[in-house]
């Protein structure tokens, strides 16, 4: 890992009785693309808001590039780029007016840092005179990202940037993040979509205010050592319910047009087919497969419940 | 400085591009002045009157003509019997009836006291009182003249200070200015700051080097100018349409108006530090500011006629002090020296609101 850029020590955040974050500690290296993955309500947004100086942690401390997130918040606000979870630009201002406004309040100009946002902004530039409220979801995100980058931040926080936008825009957004990372920008991004974990250097899997695991996505996949099968058959929902009742089944989840099943012990796919047929009188197609990142997270979620 | 200018520009775009608030900002003052000036007025015009003249001599004719020639009354009918009066009242045809007794002028000449009876529909007591006063003064007027010609006798002179015609406009224009300034300044700023919170743009503003003070001042400046434009519009309407005088110094008047605008803005900012949505801001501004301003400022109900406890409460209503200042300068033509106390109170309130709202302005989300 490169030089440590973000260092978080034992951060907790309570909202009254609710413990949104419990004793979180980790660090992120300079130029790293770090993912916070987990279901809604896991504490991702609270953590990002603490790191962007918007909230004070109840306990613990954190530093970004040597600056304390509570004490040095004024200095930090100059080097942070932040894209909140929901669209937070001025909808009654045009695309260009928004960008110009954010450039100016960070004491810079569009011209000065145009090279930073060129890839992204050039796609929405044809609509620069359109009011931001009239843009499509994907274009709004591109504009928001442009505004978050226009002042050349040293670290970029994105809170669920791909929630609610189309598949093509999602792919494009991650390509942009990769490019930004190549320019040595440190990026912390949260997402509820587990497949996006593959695109990060390292991911933290967050659930119920705790970090279950931090690893590069490849490591997470390698460490998965349960036998995994893909089962296809008619009467999908009924099949799923029945599979979950079988003694050999540890977990069974729908995954696209098939069901991913983890078993307690290794079993031949044709044997599994026979078992299902005997039980339910339907024909199934079963294959042994290797795990993808979602299988790993699903397994982790089950294990902790 | 550049950042501040950019912020100002953005604020003007917000105002300009929101037809709803523009309508409130520009349309409402006009409508209010015209409504208060013309429609909601204490003056009575063309009240229907019935006259039962039992003597029909030159004195009763003269009194009747005098009353009917004023713009306040319009003859409904000359009646011929007492029963008709009751019927006319019940049908709602008349507001007031006048009854002269028999042999009016003869009795007067004999130095007896002839009676004239005034009967008013008191379902609306205010109107009834006003009408009776009008008629009594007309009769008194005639009587004094008559007595003067005949035998000298007594003379009654009553004079209404400052507003001899008891014009409602004198009351309503300063009141309307007060309400409009309060609304635009306090309500619009609190809504505009609450909108940034509601839409999430405040999050981005917070995570930027822009200073809280700059955000506040940037929010305030557009509304100061809008409120000033409105104040001038209302004053012009008052002077040229309703013939309202500005007897005192125009400069002092404008300075006092600016002082009140900033006080109201301070209140607006303070409200916005306590709420998170535009709806809350609107509700609190309306309930917490508009109602007390109308009821407790002396705009509609004289403060002296409020219950004692409300009289104490009225001391903390900025509008009360501003209204005193406005009426003093505009209608009485009072010198600045005599309204220093009110000005200082208003100034103190302004500083108080500004300081607590800057203190309360959150530099984080919680």
XYZ file of C-alpha atoms in Angstrom:
671
model
C 0.000 0.000 0.000
C 1.104 3.562 -0.710
C 1.524 6.188 1.965
C -1.474 6.267 4.324
C -3.821 9.089 3.369
C -6.838 8.442 5.565
C -6.506 6.986 9.012
C -9.592 6.124 11.039
C -9.311 5.067 14.673
C -12.196 3.587 16.660
C -14.906 5.820 15.283
C -18.403 5.379 16.705
C -21.515 7.382 15.977
C -24.685 7.253 18.039
C -27.958 8.945 17.213
C -29.594 8.758 20.612
C -30.109 5.057 21.256
C -29.241 4.021 17.728
C -25.656 3.021 17.153
C -25.007 3.860 13.532
C -21.282 3.132 13.662
C -19.529 0.850 16.110
C -15.830 1.232 16.629
C -14.717 1.576 13.022
C -10.975 1.557 12.279
C -9.176 1.292 8.979
C -6.879 3.267 6.750
C -6.810 4.149 3.086
C -3.663 4.678 1.058
C -2.928 7.596 -1.220
C -4.354 7.066 -4.696
C -6.426 4.108 -3.555
C -9.949 3.418 -4.801
C -11.630 2.250 -1.634
C -15.140 0.811 -1.577
C -17.684 0.775 1.254
C -20.117 -1.988 0.410
C -23.160 -3.086 2.289
C -26.899 -3.050 2.553
C -28.894 0.122 3.254
C -28.712 1.266 6.852
C -25.272 -0.252 7.285
C -23.659 3.054 8.274
C -22.005 3.957 4.981
C -23.494 7.443 4.737
C -22.750 8.243 8.391
C -19.126 7.242 7.914
C -18.762 9.339 4.775
C -20.391 12.342 6.454
C -17.991 12.047 9.379
C -15.011 11.888 7.064
C -16.243 14.899 5.059
C -16.438 16.914 8.329
C -20.239 17.127 8.114
C -20.779 15.141 11.298
C -18.730 14.814 14.447
C -18.006 11.265 15.567
C -19.396 10.406 18.997
C -16.168 8.568 19.792
C -12.860 8.037 18.103
C -10.829 10.145 15.723
C -9.751 10.270 12.113
C -7.149 12.067 10.062
C -7.004 12.876 6.389
C -3.518 13.675 5.118
C -2.451 14.411 8.680
C -5.365 16.764 9.392
C -7.884 15.995 12.112
C -11.450 15.777 10.816
C -12.861 17.723 13.756
C -10.137 20.220 14.636
C -8.879 21.000 11.151
C -12.251 20.959 9.396
C -11.668 24.326 7.752
C -8.427 23.214 6.118
C -9.944 19.902 5.118
C -12.884 21.521 3.403
C -10.449 22.972 0.882
C -9.118 19.603 -0.230
C -12.245 17.467 -0.082
C -14.414 16.678 -3.060
C -17.820 15.378 -2.039
C -20.732 14.010 -3.984
C -23.696 13.343 -1.666
C -26.073 10.432 -2.045
C -28.885 12.400 -3.558
C -28.627 14.963 -6.290
C -27.601 18.142 -4.517
C -27.065 20.802 -7.105
C -29.216 23.794 -7.873
C -31.976 22.539 -10.134
C -32.996 26.027 -11.179
C -29.485 26.839 -12.376
C -28.174 25.644 -15.722
C -25.442 23.036 -16.058
C -22.834 25.687 -16.713
C -24.041 28.018 -13.953
C -23.808 25.201 -11.426
C -20.268 24.312 -12.432
C -19.215 27.958 -12.491
C -20.733 28.553 -9.054
C -18.886 25.652 -7.451
C -15.658 26.591 -9.197
C -15.925 30.138 -7.879
C -16.719 29.303 -4.273
C -13.604 27.132 -4.256
C -11.651 30.117 -5.605
C -10.912 28.608 -8.983
C -12.280 28.777 -12.516
C -13.646 26.225 -14.955
C -10.834 27.071 -17.352
C -8.093 26.465 -14.812
C -9.157 22.918 -13.993
C -10.977 21.969 -17.149
C -8.508 19.166 -17.872
C -9.638 17.409 -14.678
C -13.243 17.132 -15.691
C -12.891 17.128 -19.465
C -13.775 13.443 -19.917
C -16.915 13.744 -17.859
C -18.010 17.257 -18.591
C -17.568 16.985 -22.352
C -20.467 14.513 -22.333
C -22.881 16.985 -20.784
C -21.408 20.119 -22.333
C -23.890 20.046 -25.255
C -26.595 20.624 -22.643
C -24.756 23.315 -20.721
C -27.630 25.778 -21.061
C -30.181 23.339 -19.752
C -31.443 23.663 -16.177
C -29.883 20.965 -14.009
C -33.330 19.835 -12.841
C -34.187 18.837 -16.405
C -31.234 16.443 -16.850
C -31.563 12.674 -16.832
C -30.318 10.735 -13.810
C -27.038 9.748 -15.428
C -26.323 13.258 -16.644
C -27.113 14.678 -13.225
C -24.508 12.369 -11.712
C -21.943 13.452 -14.291
C -22.632 17.079 -13.492
C -22.440 16.417 -9.755
C -19.123 14.629 -10.238
C -17.819 17.509 -12.355
C -18.806 19.952 -9.604
C -17.124 17.783 -6.957
C -13.919 17.683 -8.997
C -13.705 21.232 -10.311
C -11.545 22.475 -7.436
C -8.962 19.714 -7.851
C -9.590 17.920 -4.567
C -6.962 15.642 -3.041
C -9.570 13.177 -1.906
C -12.975 12.384 -3.353
C -15.935 11.005 -1.417
C -18.872 9.571 -3.323
C -21.962 8.398 -1.476
C -23.809 5.816 -3.569
C -23.085 7.500 -6.889
C -24.648 4.681 -8.903
C -27.919 4.355 -7.026
C -30.842 5.064 -9.282
C -29.016 5.517 -12.556
C -29.040 3.305 -15.659
C -26.601 0.471 -16.313
C -24.654 2.313 -19.013
C -24.135 5.361 -16.817
C -23.017 3.076 -14.003
C -20.318 1.532 -16.166
C -19.233 4.970 -17.391
C -19.051 6.326 -13.874
C -16.782 3.533 -12.717
C -14.552 4.042 -15.742
C -14.200 7.676 -14.733
C -13.321 6.715 -11.186
C -10.600 4.403 -12.522
C -9.157 7.254 -14.578
C -9.221 9.614 -11.608
C -7.490 6.998 -9.491
C -4.785 6.764 -12.147
C -4.157 10.478 -11.575
C -3.344 9.555 -7.953
C -6.623 10.862 -6.503
C -7.691 9.028 -3.351
C -11.314 7.920 -3.704
C -13.726 6.545 -1.111
C -16.960 5.356 -2.650
C -19.963 3.645 -1.143
C -22.439 1.451 -2.961
C -25.165 -1.037 -2.147
C -24.380 -2.958 -5.382
C -22.073 -5.806 -4.508
C -20.926 -6.449 -8.068
C -19.264 -3.021 -8.005
C -16.860 -4.231 -5.346
C -14.796 -5.852 -8.091
C -13.889 -2.418 -9.393
C -12.281 -1.217 -6.152
C -8.715 -1.727 -4.960
C -10.007 -2.755 -1.575
C -13.477 -3.017 -0.141
C -14.865 -2.780 3.354
C -18.013 -4.795 3.845
C -20.231 -2.849 6.242
C -23.274 -4.150 7.999
C -25.216 -2.797 10.981
C -22.584 -0.205 11.737
C -19.704 -2.634 11.756
C -17.021 -3.554 9.285
C -17.162 -7.291 8.652
C -14.109 -7.509 6.451
C -11.622 -5.361 4.551
C -9.759 -6.933 1.662
C -9.045 -6.618 -2.036
C -11.935 -8.192 -3.979
C -9.686 -10.997 -5.287
C -8.771 -12.031 -1.758
C -12.391 -12.083 -0.730
C -13.191 -14.414 -3.624
C -10.191 -16.646 -2.965
C -11.108 -17.048 0.662
C -14.537 -18.337 -0.236
C -14.267 -22.070 0.312
C -17.781 -23.428 0.315
C -19.052 -25.662 -2.472
C -21.260 -23.534 -4.729
C -23.764 -24.702 -7.319
C -25.962 -22.986 -9.860
C -29.393 -24.596 -10.190
C -31.752 -23.871 -13.067
C -35.259 -25.195 -13.364
C -38.934 -24.435 -13.935
C -41.209 -23.032 -11.233
C -38.412 -20.830 -9.951
C -39.956 -19.600 -6.726
C -41.215 -22.980 -5.633
C -37.840 -24.476 -6.456
C -36.093 -21.868 -4.310
C -38.328 -22.590 -1.326
C -37.832 -26.336 -1.643
C -34.064 -26.012 -2.068
C -33.894 -24.074 1.167
C -35.660 -26.932 2.940
C -33.122 -29.582 1.829
C -30.769 -30.799 4.528
C -27.679 -30.367 2.402
C -28.431 -26.711 1.668
C -26.625 -24.033 3.604
C -27.881 -21.038 1.613
C -29.901 -20.643 -1.565
C -30.325 -17.307 -3.381
C -31.810 -16.275 -6.672
C -29.116 -14.988 -8.983
C -30.313 -13.857 -12.406
C -32.166 -16.774 -13.982
C -30.586 -19.390 -11.727
C -30.331 -20.158 -8.039
C -26.967 -20.125 -6.292
C -26.767 -22.776 -3.638
C -24.053 -23.411 -1.104
C -23.956 -26.847 0.416
C -22.633 -28.135 3.733
C -20.579 -30.760 1.970
C -19.211 -31.380 -1.461
C -21.623 -33.191 -3.717
C -21.647 -34.189 -7.354
C -23.947 -31.934 -9.482
C -25.698 -34.942 -10.986
C -26.334 -36.299 -7.502
C -27.847 -32.950 -6.537
C -30.030 -33.083 -9.656
C -31.277 -36.496 -8.636
C -32.027 -35.371 -5.116
C -34.107 -32.470 -6.376
C -35.950 -34.649 -8.846
C -36.825 -37.193 -6.220
C -38.079 -34.494 -3.905
C -39.968 -32.225 -6.258
C -40.564 -34.238 -9.425
C -39.004 -31.579 -11.634
C -35.966 -31.614 -13.854
C -33.146 -29.229 -13.029
C -29.814 -28.315 -14.540
C -27.099 -28.108 -11.932
C -23.488 -27.018 -12.267
C -20.682 -26.541 -9.838
C -19.425 -22.956 -10.174
C -16.748 -20.755 -8.698
C -17.871 -17.889 -6.514
C -18.190 -14.298 -7.619
C -17.994 -11.349 -5.240
C -21.741 -11.274 -4.608
C -21.748 -14.889 -3.448
C -19.066 -14.001 -0.954
C -21.034 -11.068 0.445
C -24.267 -13.000 0.595
C -22.501 -15.716 2.548
C -21.042 -13.123 4.919
C -24.397 -11.483 5.491
C -25.939 -14.834 6.366
C -23.103 -15.771 8.661
C -23.479 -12.648 10.712
C -27.223 -12.757 11.038
C -14.996 38.501 -2.738
C -15.393 36.730 -6.048
C -16.951 33.803 -4.266
C -19.355 36.137 -2.539
C -20.389 37.737 -5.813
C -20.966 34.302 -7.324
C -23.146 33.457 -4.353
C -25.144 36.665 -4.767
C -25.648 35.964 -8.459
C -26.917 32.504 -7.635
C -29.398 33.945 -5.123
C -30.766 36.376 -7.671
C -31.185 33.504 -10.144
C -33.184 31.602 -7.506
C -35.529 34.513 -6.949
C -35.832 35.334 -10.594
C -36.481 31.797 -11.776
C -39.106 30.864 -9.231
C -42.372 32.299 -10.525
C -44.185 31.439 -7.321
C -41.975 33.443 -5.027
C -41.681 36.236 -7.565
C -45.426 36.531 -7.570
C -45.441 36.694 -3.780
C -42.638 39.214 -3.745
C -44.006 41.598 -6.322
C -47.701 40.894 -6.561
C -48.568 40.583 -2.888
C -47.553 44.086 -1.775
C -49.659 45.671 -4.506
C -52.656 43.499 -3.791
C -52.388 44.102 -0.058
C -52.173 47.848 -0.319
C -55.089 47.956 -2.699
C -57.115 45.565 -0.583
C -56.402 47.367 2.652
C -56.722 50.764 1.057
C -59.989 50.264 -0.787
C -61.786 47.208 0.409
C -60.950 46.569 4.018
C -61.721 49.962 5.382
C -63.526 51.378 8.379
C -65.086 54.114 6.351
C -68.685 53.750 5.480
C -69.939 54.831 2.125
C -73.541 54.894 0.905
C -75.149 53.379 3.985
C -78.854 52.957 3.273
C -80.989 55.261 5.408
C -84.740 55.541 5.852
C -86.351 58.718 7.143
C -89.669 58.979 8.928
C -90.457 62.660 8.959
C -93.560 63.368 11.002
C -93.408 67.122 10.657
C -92.082 67.751 7.149
C -91.159 71.345 7.867
C -88.169 73.357 6.701
C -85.979 72.384 9.656
C -86.394 68.635 9.257
C -86.012 68.971 5.471
C -82.821 70.890 5.914
C -81.375 68.373 8.366
C -82.363 65.465 6.100
C -80.839 67.115 3.060
C -77.653 67.825 4.907
C -77.338 64.194 5.929
C -78.290 62.817 2.535
C -75.904 65.100 0.691
C -72.911 63.500 2.412
C -71.315 60.509 0.714
C -71.865 58.357 3.762
C -75.604 57.944 3.353
C -77.934 57.034 0.579
C -81.666 57.437 0.931
C -83.579 54.188 0.855
C -87.059 55.619 1.326
C -89.115 58.259 3.079
C -91.349 56.257 5.374
C -94.799 57.020 6.560
C -95.217 54.846 9.650
C -93.181 53.342 12.475
C -93.956 49.765 11.423
C -92.182 50.281 8.173
C -88.930 50.928 10.016
C -88.930 47.528 11.664
C -89.776 45.830 8.392
C -87.024 47.610 6.508
C -84.475 46.590 9.150
C -85.582 42.965 9.108
C -85.360 42.771 5.341
C -81.870 44.200 5.620
C -82.790 47.115 3.380
C -81.431 49.813 5.683
C -78.606 50.294 8.148
C -80.077 53.232 9.942
C -83.340 55.084 10.331
C -84.068 58.654 11.326
C -87.355 59.716 13.006
C -88.411 63.339 13.452
C -91.268 64.011 15.830
C -94.335 66.140 15.077
C -94.180 69.903 14.803
C -90.409 69.957 14.856
C -89.691 73.552 13.918
C -92.580 74.926 15.939
C -91.312 73.211 19.056
C -87.866 74.507 18.336
C -89.211 78.018 18.004
C -91.082 77.622 21.262
C -87.778 76.622 22.894
C -89.088 73.172 23.637
C -86.765 70.337 22.762
C -88.027 68.527 19.691
C -86.819 64.947 19.469
C -85.041 63.225 16.673
C -84.543 59.512 17.063
C -81.728 57.580 15.399
C -82.191 53.830 15.107
C -79.286 51.789 13.873
C -78.837 48.150 12.941
C -76.407 47.078 15.648
C -75.719 43.594 14.367
C -72.488 45.226 13.286
C -71.828 47.455 16.297
C -68.820 49.219 14.798
C -70.716 50.349 11.756
C -73.703 51.327 13.871
C -71.580 53.469 16.153
C -69.870 55.158 13.257
C -73.157 55.908 11.535
C -74.757 57.295 14.672
C -71.742 59.480 15.238
C -71.941 60.830 11.709
C -75.607 61.696 12.065
C -75.314 63.130 15.557
C -72.516 65.382 14.476
C -74.559 66.509 11.491
C -77.500 67.356 13.695
C -75.314 69.021 16.253
C -73.747 71.006 13.479
C -77.118 72.179 12.295
C -78.230 72.936 15.816
C -75.224 75.093 16.559
C -75.757 77.068 13.377
C -79.446 77.398 14.052
C -78.949 78.492 17.613
C -76.240 80.888 16.595
C -78.583 82.606 14.131
C -81.446 82.718 16.563
C -80.056 83.485 19.943
C -76.299 82.914 20.112
C -76.286 79.880 22.421
C -73.554 77.300 22.871
C -71.126 76.073 20.283
C -69.544 72.606 20.214
C -66.330 72.185 18.341
C -64.696 68.825 17.956
C -61.590 68.222 15.966
C -59.809 64.997 15.049
C -56.102 65.491 15.398
C -53.848 64.512 12.446
C -56.535 62.625 10.601
C -59.542 64.936 10.639
C -61.406 62.894 8.070
C -60.560 59.743 10.013
C -59.141 58.231 6.858
C -58.473 54.492 7.058
C -55.552 54.758 4.667
C -53.544 56.553 7.332
C -53.885 53.469 9.445
C -53.480 50.840 6.772
C -50.569 51.989 4.664
C -48.005 51.978 7.501
C -49.473 48.686 8.686
C -49.231 47.169 5.236
C -45.630 48.289 4.840
C -44.848 46.639 8.160
C -46.471 43.343 7.233
C -44.982 43.183 3.764
C -41.487 43.930 5.006
C -41.853 41.347 7.750
C -43.115 38.733 5.319
C -40.605 39.271 2.557
C -37.646 39.662 4.802
C -38.289 37.010 7.412
C -40.324 34.460 5.513
C -38.442 34.533 2.240
C -34.969 34.331 3.821
C -35.971 31.534 6.151
C -37.511 29.619 3.260
C -34.532 30.211 1.045
C -32.059 28.899 3.616
C -34.347 25.994 4.494
C -34.494 25.108 0.792
C -30.726 24.642 0.704
C -31.055 22.252 3.604
C -34.001 20.409 2.137
C -32.462 19.976 -1.313
C -29.143 18.873 0.149
C -27.178 21.731 -1.383
C -26.327 22.912 2.126
C -24.269 19.721 2.475
C -22.081 20.760 -0.426
C -21.884 24.375 0.729
C -20.732 23.138 4.140
C -18.024 20.952 2.589
C -16.603 23.977 0.808
C -14.372 26.781 2.011
C -17.231 29.322 1.798
C -17.704 30.992 5.193
C -21.029 30.784 7.061
C -21.181 34.562 7.326
C -20.861 34.788 3.560
C -23.761 32.398 3.091
C -25.894 34.458 5.468
C -25.024 37.810 3.955
C -25.437 36.387 0.470
C -28.912 35.196 1.386
C -29.821 38.521 2.934
C -28.705 41.035 0.312
C -31.187 40.105 -2.429
C -34.044 40.313 0.016
C -32.926 43.665 1.414
C -33.110 45.094 -2.062
C -36.428 43.414 -2.835
C -37.926 44.592 0.435
C -36.710 48.133 -0.222
C -38.267 48.115 -3.674
C -41.502 46.971 -2.115
C -41.402 49.599 0.610
C -40.928 52.303 -2.009
C -43.744 50.893 -4.154
C -46.142 50.890 -1.217
C -45.145 54.397 -0.203
C -45.693 55.631 -3.764
C -49.082 53.928 -3.912
C -49.974 55.433 -0.541
C -48.933 58.932 -1.538
C -50.223 59.069 -5.099
C -53.237 56.803 -5.003
C -54.489 57.344 -1.481
C -53.142 60.824 -0.852
C -51.157 59.824 2.227
C -48.782 62.521 3.486
C -45.147 62.012 4.394
C -44.804 64.893 6.802
C -41.446 63.950 8.347
C -38.001 63.475 6.853
C -37.868 61.051 3.938
C -34.264 60.192 4.731
C -35.050 59.231 8.319
C -38.039 57.251 7.048
C -35.899 55.231 4.625
C -33.219 54.605 7.255
C -35.832 53.346 9.700
C -37.268 51.106 6.991
C -33.821 49.616 6.346
C -33.360 49.092 10.082
C -36.631 47.188 10.264
C -35.821 45.129 7.170
C -32.536 43.977 8.687
C -34.272 43.151 11.974
C -36.806 41.018 10.101
C -34.018 39.353 8.107
C -32.256 38.501 11.343
C -35.429 36.868 12.541
C -35.702 34.955 9.257
C -32.171 33.630 9.556
C -32.822 32.669 13.138
C -35.906 30.697 12.084
C -33.934 28.960 9.367
C -31.296 27.786 11.826
C -34.044 25.948 13.689
C -35.888 24.248 10.833
C -34.936 21.760 8.145
C -37.680 22.045 5.554
C -39.254 24.834 3.583
C -42.651 23.876 4.907
C -41.565 24.286 8.519
C -39.996 27.614 7.680
C -43.203 28.779 6.047
C -45.396 27.624 8.895
C -43.261 29.161 11.607
C -42.954 32.424 9.713
C -46.681 32.615 9.208
C -47.772 31.520 12.658
C -44.919 32.986 14.619
C -44.466 36.243 12.767
C -47.387 37.203 10.637
C -50.157 36.714 13.166
C -48.444 38.525 16.049
C -47.447 41.269 13.635
C -51.026 41.811 12.585
C -52.656 41.405 15.958
C -50.129 42.690 18.458
C -48.437 45.502 16.577
C -51.297 47.941 16.841
C -51.942 47.611 13.125
C -55.568 46.583 13.468
C -56.346 46.642 17.176
C -55.052 49.520 19.292
C -52.471 48.195 21.747
C -54.226 50.038 24.590
C -57.343 47.953 24.034
C -55.491 44.624 24.325
C -55.628 42.631 27.562
C -52.835 43.689 29.867
C -50.804 40.531 29.398
C -50.877 40.904 25.613
C -49.790 44.503 25.999
C -46.616 43.210 27.640
C -46.162 40.640 24.892
C -46.491 43.378 22.289
C -43.285 44.953 23.592
C -41.219 42.164 22.060
C -42.873 42.468 18.658
C -40.497 44.485 16.465
C -43.407 45.516 14.264
C -45.008 47.423 17.134
C -42.047 49.764 17.464
C -41.665 50.118 13.740
C -45.319 51.010 13.344
C -45.014 53.743 15.964
C -41.991 55.132 14.136
C -43.727 54.971 10.749
C -46.883 56.699 11.912
C -44.899 59.329 13.758
C -42.753 60.195 10.780
C -45.341 59.928 8.052
C -48.490 61.286 9.607
C -47.352 63.397 12.536
C -44.120 64.578 10.969
C -42.212 63.864 14.160
C -38.549 64.806 14.352
C -35.964 62.047 14.695
C -35.134 63.275 18.198
C -38.523 62.156 19.460
C -38.363 58.602 18.133
C -34.889 57.778 19.344
C -36.255 55.442 22.006
C -38.210 53.339 19.494
C -35.278 53.351 17.092
C -32.894 52.147 19.774
C -35.260 49.354 20.786
C -35.498 48.221 17.179
C -31.731 48.448 16.814
C -31.266 46.318 19.916
C -33.641 43.709 18.538
C -31.765 43.677 15.245
C -28.414 43.072 16.946
C -29.960 40.374 19.117
C -31.396 38.436 16.181
C -28.285 38.797 14.055
C -25.987 37.630 16.829
C -28.038 34.630 17.883
C -28.608 33.546 14.310
C -24.918 33.694 13.486
C -24.202 31.840 16.734
C -26.823 29.244 15.860
C -25.745 28.785 12.273
C -24.502 25.242 12.061
C -21.133 24.541 10.553
C -22.023 20.832 10.428
C -25.127 18.840 9.660
C -26.149 18.441 13.288
